[in-house]
CSV table of C-alpha atoms in Angstrom, one decimal:
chain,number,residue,atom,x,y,z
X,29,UNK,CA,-45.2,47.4,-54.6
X,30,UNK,CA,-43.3,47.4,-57.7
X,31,UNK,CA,-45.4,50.6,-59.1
X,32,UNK,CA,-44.2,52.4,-56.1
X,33,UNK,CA,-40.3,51.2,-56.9
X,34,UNK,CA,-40.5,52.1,-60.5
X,35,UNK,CA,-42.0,56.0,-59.3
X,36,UNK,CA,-39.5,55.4,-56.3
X,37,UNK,CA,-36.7,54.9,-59.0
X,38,UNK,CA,-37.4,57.8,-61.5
X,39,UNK,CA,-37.3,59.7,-58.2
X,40,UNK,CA,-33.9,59.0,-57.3
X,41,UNK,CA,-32.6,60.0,-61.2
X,42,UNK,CA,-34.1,63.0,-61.1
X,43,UNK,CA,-32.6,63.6,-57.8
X,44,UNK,CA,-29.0,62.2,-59.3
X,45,UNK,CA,-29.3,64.6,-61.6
X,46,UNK,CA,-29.8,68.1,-59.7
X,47,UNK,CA,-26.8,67.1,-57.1
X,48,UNK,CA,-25.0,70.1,-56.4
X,49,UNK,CA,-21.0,70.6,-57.8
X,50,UNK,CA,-19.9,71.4,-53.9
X,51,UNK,CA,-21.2,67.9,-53.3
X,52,UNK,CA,-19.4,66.0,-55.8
X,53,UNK,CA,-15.9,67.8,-55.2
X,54,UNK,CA,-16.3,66.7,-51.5
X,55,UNK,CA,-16.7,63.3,-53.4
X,56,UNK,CA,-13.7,63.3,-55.5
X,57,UNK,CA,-11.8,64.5,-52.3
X,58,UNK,CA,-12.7,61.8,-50.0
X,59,UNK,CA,-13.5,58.9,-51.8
X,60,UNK,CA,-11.4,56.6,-50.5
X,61,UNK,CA,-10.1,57.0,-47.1
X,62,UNK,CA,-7.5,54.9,-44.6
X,63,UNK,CA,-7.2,53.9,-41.0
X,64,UNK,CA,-4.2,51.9,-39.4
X,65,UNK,CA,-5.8,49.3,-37.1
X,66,UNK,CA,-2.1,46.7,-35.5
X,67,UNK,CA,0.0,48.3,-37.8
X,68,UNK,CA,-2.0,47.8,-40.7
X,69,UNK,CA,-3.3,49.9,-43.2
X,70,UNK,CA,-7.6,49.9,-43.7
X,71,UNK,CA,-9.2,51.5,-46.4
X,72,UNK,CA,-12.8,52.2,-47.6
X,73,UNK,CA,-14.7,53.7,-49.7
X,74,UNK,CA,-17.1,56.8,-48.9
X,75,UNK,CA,-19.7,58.2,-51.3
X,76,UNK,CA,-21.6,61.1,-49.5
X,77,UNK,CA,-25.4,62.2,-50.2
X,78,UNK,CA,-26.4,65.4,-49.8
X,79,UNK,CA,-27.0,65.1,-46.3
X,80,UNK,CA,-23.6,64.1,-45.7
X,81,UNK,CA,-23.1,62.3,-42.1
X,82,UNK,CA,-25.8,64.3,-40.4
X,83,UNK,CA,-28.1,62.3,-42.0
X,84,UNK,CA,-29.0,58.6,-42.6
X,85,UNK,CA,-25.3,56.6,-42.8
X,86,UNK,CA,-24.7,52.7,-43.9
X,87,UNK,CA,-21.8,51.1,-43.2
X,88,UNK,CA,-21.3,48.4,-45.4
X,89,UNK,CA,-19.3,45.2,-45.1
X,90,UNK,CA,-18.9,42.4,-48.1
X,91,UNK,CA,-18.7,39.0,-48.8
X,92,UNK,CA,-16.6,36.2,-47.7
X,93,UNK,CA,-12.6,37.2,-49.3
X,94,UNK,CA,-14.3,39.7,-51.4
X,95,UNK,CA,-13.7,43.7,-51.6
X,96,UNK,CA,-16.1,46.5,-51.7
X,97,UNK,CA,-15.4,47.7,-55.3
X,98,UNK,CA,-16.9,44.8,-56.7
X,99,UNK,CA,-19.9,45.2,-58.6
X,100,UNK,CA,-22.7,44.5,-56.0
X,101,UNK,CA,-21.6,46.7,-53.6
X,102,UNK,CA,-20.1,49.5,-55.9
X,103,UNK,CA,-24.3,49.4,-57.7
X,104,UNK,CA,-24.9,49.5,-54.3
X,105,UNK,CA,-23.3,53.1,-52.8
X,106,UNK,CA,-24.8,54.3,-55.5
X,107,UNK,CA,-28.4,52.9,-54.8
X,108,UNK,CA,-28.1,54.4,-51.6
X,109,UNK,CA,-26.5,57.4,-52.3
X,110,UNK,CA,-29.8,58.1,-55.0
X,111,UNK,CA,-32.0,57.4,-51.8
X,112,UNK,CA,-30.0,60.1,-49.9
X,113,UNK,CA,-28.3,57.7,-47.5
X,114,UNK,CA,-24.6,58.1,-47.1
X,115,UNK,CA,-22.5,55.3,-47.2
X,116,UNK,CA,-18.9,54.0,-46.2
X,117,UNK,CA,-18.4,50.4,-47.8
X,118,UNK,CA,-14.7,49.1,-46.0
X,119,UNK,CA,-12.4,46.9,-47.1
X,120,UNK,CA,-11.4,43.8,-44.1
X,121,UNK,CA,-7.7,43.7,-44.3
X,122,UNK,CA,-8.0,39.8,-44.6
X,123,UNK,CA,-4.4,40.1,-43.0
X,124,UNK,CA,-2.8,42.3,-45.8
X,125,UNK,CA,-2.0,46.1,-45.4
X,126,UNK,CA,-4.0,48.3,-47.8
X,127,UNK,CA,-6.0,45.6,-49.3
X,128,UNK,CA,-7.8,46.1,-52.5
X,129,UNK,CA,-9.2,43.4,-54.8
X,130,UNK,CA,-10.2,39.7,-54.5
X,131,UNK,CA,-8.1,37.9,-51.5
X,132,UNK,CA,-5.5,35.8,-53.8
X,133,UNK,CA,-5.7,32.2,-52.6
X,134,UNK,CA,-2.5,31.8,-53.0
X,135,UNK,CA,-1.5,34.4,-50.1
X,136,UNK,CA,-1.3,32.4,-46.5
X,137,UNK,CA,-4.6,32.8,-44.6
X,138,UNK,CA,-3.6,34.4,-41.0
X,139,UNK,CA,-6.8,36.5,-41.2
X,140,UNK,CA,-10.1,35.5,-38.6
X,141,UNK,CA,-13.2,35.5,-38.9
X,142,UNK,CA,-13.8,37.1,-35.5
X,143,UNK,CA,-11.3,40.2,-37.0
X,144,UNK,CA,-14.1,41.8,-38.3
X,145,UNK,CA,-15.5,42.6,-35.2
X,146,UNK,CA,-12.8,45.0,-34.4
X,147,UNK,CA,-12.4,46.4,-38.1
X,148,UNK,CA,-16.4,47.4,-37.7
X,149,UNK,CA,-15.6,49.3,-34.3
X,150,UNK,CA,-12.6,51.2,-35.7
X,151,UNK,CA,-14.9,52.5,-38.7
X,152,UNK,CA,-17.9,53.0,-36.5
X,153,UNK,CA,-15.3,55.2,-34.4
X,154,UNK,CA,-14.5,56.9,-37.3
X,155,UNK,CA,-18.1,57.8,-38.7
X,156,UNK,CA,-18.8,59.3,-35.6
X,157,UNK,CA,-15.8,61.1,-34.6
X,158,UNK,CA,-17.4,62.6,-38.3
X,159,UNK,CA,-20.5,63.3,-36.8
X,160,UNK,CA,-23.3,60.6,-37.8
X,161,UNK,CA,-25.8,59.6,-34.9
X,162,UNK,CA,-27.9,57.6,-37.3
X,163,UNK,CA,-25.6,54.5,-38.2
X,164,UNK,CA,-27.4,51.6,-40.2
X,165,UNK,CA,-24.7,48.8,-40.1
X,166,UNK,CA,-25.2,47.1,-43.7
X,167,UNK,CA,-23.4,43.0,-44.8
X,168,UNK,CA,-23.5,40.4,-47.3
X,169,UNK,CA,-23.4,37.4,-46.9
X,170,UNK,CA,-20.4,36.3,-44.4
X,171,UNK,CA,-20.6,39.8,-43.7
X,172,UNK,CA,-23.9,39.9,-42.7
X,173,UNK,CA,-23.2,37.7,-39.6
X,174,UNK,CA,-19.9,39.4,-39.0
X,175,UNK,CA,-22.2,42.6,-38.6
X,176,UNK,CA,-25.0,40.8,-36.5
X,177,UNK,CA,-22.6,38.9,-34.6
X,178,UNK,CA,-20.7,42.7,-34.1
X,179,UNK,CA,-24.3,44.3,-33.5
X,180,UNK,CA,-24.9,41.9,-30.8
X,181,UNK,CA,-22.0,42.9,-28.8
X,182,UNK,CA,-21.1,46.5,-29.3
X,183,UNK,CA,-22.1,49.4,-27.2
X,184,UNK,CA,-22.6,52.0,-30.0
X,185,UNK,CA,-25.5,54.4,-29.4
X,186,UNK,CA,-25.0,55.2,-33.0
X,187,UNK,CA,-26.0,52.2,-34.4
X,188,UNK,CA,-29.7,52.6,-34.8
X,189,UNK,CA,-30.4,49.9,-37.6
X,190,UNK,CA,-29.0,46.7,-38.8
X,191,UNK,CA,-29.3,45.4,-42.7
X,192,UNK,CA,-28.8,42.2,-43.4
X,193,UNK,CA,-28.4,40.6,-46.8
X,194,UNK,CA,-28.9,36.8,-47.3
X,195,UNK,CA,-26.6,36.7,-43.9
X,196,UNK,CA,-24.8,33.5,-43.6
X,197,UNK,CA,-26.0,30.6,-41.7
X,198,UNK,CA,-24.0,28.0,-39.6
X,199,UNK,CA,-24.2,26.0,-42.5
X,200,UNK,CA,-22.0,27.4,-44.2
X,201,UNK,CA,-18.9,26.4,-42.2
X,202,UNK,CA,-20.0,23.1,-40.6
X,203,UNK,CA,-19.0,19.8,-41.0
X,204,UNK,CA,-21.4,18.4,-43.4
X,205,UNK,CA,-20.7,21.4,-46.2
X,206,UNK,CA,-16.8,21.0,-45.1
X,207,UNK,CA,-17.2,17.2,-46.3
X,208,UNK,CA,-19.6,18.0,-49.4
X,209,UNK,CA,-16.9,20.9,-50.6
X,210,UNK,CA,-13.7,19.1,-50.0
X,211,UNK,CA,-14.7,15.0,-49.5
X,212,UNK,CA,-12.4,15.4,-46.4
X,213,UNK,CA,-13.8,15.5,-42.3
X,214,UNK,CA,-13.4,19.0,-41.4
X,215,UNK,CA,-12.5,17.0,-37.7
X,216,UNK,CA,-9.3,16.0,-39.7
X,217,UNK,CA,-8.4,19.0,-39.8
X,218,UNK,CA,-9.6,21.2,-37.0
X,219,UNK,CA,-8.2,18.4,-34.7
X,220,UNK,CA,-4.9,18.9,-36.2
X,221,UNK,CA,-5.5,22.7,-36.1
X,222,UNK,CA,-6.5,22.9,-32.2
X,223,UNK,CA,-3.5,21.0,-30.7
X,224,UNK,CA,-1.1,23.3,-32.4
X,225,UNK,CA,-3.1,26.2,-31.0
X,226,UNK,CA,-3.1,25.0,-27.7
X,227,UNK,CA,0.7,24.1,-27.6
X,228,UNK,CA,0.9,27.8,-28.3
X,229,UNK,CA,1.9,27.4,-32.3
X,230,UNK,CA,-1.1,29.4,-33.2
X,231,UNK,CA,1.0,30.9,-35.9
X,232,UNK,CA,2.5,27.9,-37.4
X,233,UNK,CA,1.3,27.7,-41.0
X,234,UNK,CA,-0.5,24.2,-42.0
X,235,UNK,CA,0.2,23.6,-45.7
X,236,UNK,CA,-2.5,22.2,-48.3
X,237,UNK,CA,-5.3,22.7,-46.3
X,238,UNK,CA,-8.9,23.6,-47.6
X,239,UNK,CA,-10.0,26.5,-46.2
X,240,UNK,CA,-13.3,28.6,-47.1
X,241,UNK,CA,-13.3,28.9,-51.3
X,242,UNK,CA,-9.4,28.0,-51.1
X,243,UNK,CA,-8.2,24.7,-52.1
X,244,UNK,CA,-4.6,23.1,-51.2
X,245,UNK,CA,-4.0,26.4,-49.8
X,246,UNK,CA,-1.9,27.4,-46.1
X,247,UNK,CA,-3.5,28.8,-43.2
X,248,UNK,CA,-1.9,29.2,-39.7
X,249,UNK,CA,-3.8,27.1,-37.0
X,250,UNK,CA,-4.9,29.7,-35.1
X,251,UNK,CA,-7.3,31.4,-38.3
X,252,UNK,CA,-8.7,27.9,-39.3
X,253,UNK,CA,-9.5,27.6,-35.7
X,254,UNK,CA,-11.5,30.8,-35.9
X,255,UNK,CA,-13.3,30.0,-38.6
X,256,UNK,CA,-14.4,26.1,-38.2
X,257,UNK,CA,-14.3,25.9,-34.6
X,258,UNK,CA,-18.2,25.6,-34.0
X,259,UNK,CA,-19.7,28.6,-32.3
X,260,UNK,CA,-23.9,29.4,-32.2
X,261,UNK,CA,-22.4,33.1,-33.1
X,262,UNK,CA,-22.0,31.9,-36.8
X,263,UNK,CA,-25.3,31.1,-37.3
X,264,UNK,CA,-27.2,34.5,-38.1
X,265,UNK,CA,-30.7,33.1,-37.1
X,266,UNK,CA,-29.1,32.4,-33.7
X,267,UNK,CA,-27.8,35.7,-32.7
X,268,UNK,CA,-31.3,37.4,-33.9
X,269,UNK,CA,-32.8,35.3,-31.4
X,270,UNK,CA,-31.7,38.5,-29.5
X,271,UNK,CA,-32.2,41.8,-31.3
X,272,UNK,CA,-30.4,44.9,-30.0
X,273,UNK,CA,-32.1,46.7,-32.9
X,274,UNK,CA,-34.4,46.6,-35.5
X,275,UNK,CA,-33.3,44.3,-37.9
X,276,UNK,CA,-34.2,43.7,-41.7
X,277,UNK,CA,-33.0,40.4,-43.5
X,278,UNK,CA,-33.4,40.6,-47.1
X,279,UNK,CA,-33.4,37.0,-48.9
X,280,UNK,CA,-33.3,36.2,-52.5
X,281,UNK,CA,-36.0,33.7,-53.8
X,282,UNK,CA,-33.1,31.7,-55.8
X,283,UNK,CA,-30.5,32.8,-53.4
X,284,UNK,CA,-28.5,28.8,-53.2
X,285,UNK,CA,-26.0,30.0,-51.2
X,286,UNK,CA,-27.8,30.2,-48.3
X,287,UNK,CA,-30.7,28.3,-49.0
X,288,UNK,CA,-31.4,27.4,-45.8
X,289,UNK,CA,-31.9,30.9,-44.4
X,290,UNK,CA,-35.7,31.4,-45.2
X,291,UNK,CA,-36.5,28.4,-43.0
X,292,UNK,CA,-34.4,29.2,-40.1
X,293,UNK,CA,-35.1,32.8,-40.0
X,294,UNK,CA,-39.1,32.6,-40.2
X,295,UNK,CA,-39.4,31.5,-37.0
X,296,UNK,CA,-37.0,34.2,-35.3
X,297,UNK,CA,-39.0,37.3,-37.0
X,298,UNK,CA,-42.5,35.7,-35.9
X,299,UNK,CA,-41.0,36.0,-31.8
X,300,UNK,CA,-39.2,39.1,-32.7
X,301,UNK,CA,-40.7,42.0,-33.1
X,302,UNK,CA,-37.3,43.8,-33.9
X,303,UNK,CA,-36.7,41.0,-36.8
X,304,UNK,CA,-38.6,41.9,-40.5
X,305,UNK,CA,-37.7,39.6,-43.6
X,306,UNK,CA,-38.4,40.8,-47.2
X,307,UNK,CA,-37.3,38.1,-49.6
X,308,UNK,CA,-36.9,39.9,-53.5
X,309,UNK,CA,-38.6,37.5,-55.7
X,310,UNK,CA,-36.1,36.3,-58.7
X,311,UNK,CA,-33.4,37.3,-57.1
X,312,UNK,CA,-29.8,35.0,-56.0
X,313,UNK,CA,-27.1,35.7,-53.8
X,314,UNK,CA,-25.6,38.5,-55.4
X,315,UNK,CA,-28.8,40.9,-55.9
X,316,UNK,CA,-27.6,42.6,-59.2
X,317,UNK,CA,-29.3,45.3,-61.4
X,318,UNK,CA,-33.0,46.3,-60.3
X,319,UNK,CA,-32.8,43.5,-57.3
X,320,UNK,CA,-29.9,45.6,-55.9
X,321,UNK,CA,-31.7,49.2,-56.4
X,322,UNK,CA,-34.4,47.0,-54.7
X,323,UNK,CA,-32.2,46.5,-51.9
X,324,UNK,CA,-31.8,50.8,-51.4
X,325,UNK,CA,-35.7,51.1,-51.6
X,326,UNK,CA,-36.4,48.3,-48.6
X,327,UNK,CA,-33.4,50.0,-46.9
X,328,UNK,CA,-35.1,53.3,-47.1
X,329,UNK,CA,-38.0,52.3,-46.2
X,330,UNK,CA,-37.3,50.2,-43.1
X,331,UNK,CA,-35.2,53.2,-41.4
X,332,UNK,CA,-37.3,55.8,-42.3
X,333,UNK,CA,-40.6,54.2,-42.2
């Protein structure tokens, strides 16, 4: 296997290094481009292989409060672009109009987790109003259960393939890490969080709260509802229960983030025959360098076996 990524690899420089001047001018032309979704600005960032969107298309989502220039998904476009997949890596608003960069804790969280799933559709609109018929919907991390949990649910003849990459868990939002991160019961706070959203003060901001990677920060009710509120739909495994289409989950063997991913998703891809797991050994969380060109290769590979 890693004979045929190395000849796979000197491949895709050779190819990187023939691409035609049209193609890079269309490039520099729409590198970045914007939708308004509510009144709000969205933007992403496009890097087109030869084929352009007739071809193979990913449509990437990151991390939890993350952006798509950082460097794992910026190595990324570029992994795929040398495999001749185009790709469109978007930025979630996160509640802030024309959003680039890290989320800045100190900015009050009225962003959901659940707003993803309409950001996705309004892209996916927008590649195929484009043309592309052969959609691979690509996340990390929280992103990869925001594009499951988005997979599972839309009607989208498009999307033929789904790519996730060490997907998150329900773990990752449940009491016991809540307690482990913090030393507070997330019941504390959700309890707190649920009577003002059922009085109908959704919007009313609760101050010095711990929320996701932000500590003593503010967060309206209503989006620390949507995140901690405990739903089987934040549990990856869970939703893969029931493919809609092929699936690939790469894992990283010291990937700590999710550690408990291997475990829970062995058993889904050994009843589902739309499920495959590749786990990139020496690889964590983040996938950087050869374990993200890595990442292109199995990517290739699965939707153009």
């Amino acid at each position: 296997m890693q004979s045929l990524k190395y000849t796979r690899r000197l491949a895709a420089l050779a190819l990187g290094s023939v691409l035609s001047l049209s193609t890079w001018a269309v490039q520099a032309e729409e590198k970045e481009v914007k939708q308004t979704l509510d009144g709000q600005t969205l933007n992403a960032n496009l890097t087109l292989s030869d084929n352009g969107y007739q071809g193979d298309v990913v449509l990437l989502l990151h991390g939890t409060l993350t952006h798509n220039e950082r460097s794992t998904y910026a190595q990324l476009q570029n992994n795929l672009k040398a495999y001749g997949m185009t790709s469109l890596a978007i930025n979630l608003s996160l509640g802030v109009d024309d959003r680039h960069g890290e989320y800045d804790c100190a900015t009050t969280h009225t962003h959901k987790h659940t707003d993803a799933l309409k950001e996705l559709d309004l892209w996916m609109g927008w590649l195929e109003d484009k043309g592309a018929e052969n959609i691979t919907l690509m996340g990390h991390s929280r992103g990869g259960n925001q594009a499951a949990w988005y997979a599972s649910q839309a009607q989208r003849p498009s999307l033929k393939h789904l790519v996730l990459i060490a997907p998150a868990t329900g773990e990752q939002q449940s009491p016991a890490d809540y307690k482990k991160k913090y030393g507070v019961a997330l019941d504390s706070v959700l309890d707190k969080a649920e009577a003002l959203v059922k009085q109908g003060k959704g919007d009313e901001v609760m101050k010095g709260v711990d929320f996701i990677y932000c500590e003593d920060t503010n967060v309206t009710a209503e989006a620390f509802v949507d995140y901690y509120a405990q739903r089987p739909q934040f549990d990856t495994p869970t939703l893969l229960q029931n493919p809609v289409v092929p699936t690939l989950v790469i894992m990283g063997s010291e990937d700590n983030v999710v550690a408990d991913l291997p475990e829970k998703i062995a058993p889904v891809a050994e009843q589902q025959d739309l499920v495959t797991t590749v786990t990139l050994d020496g690889a964590d969380h983040f996938f950087r360098d050869f374990f993200n060109e890595d990442i292109a290769i199995e990517t290739e590979q699965f939707i153009q076996p």
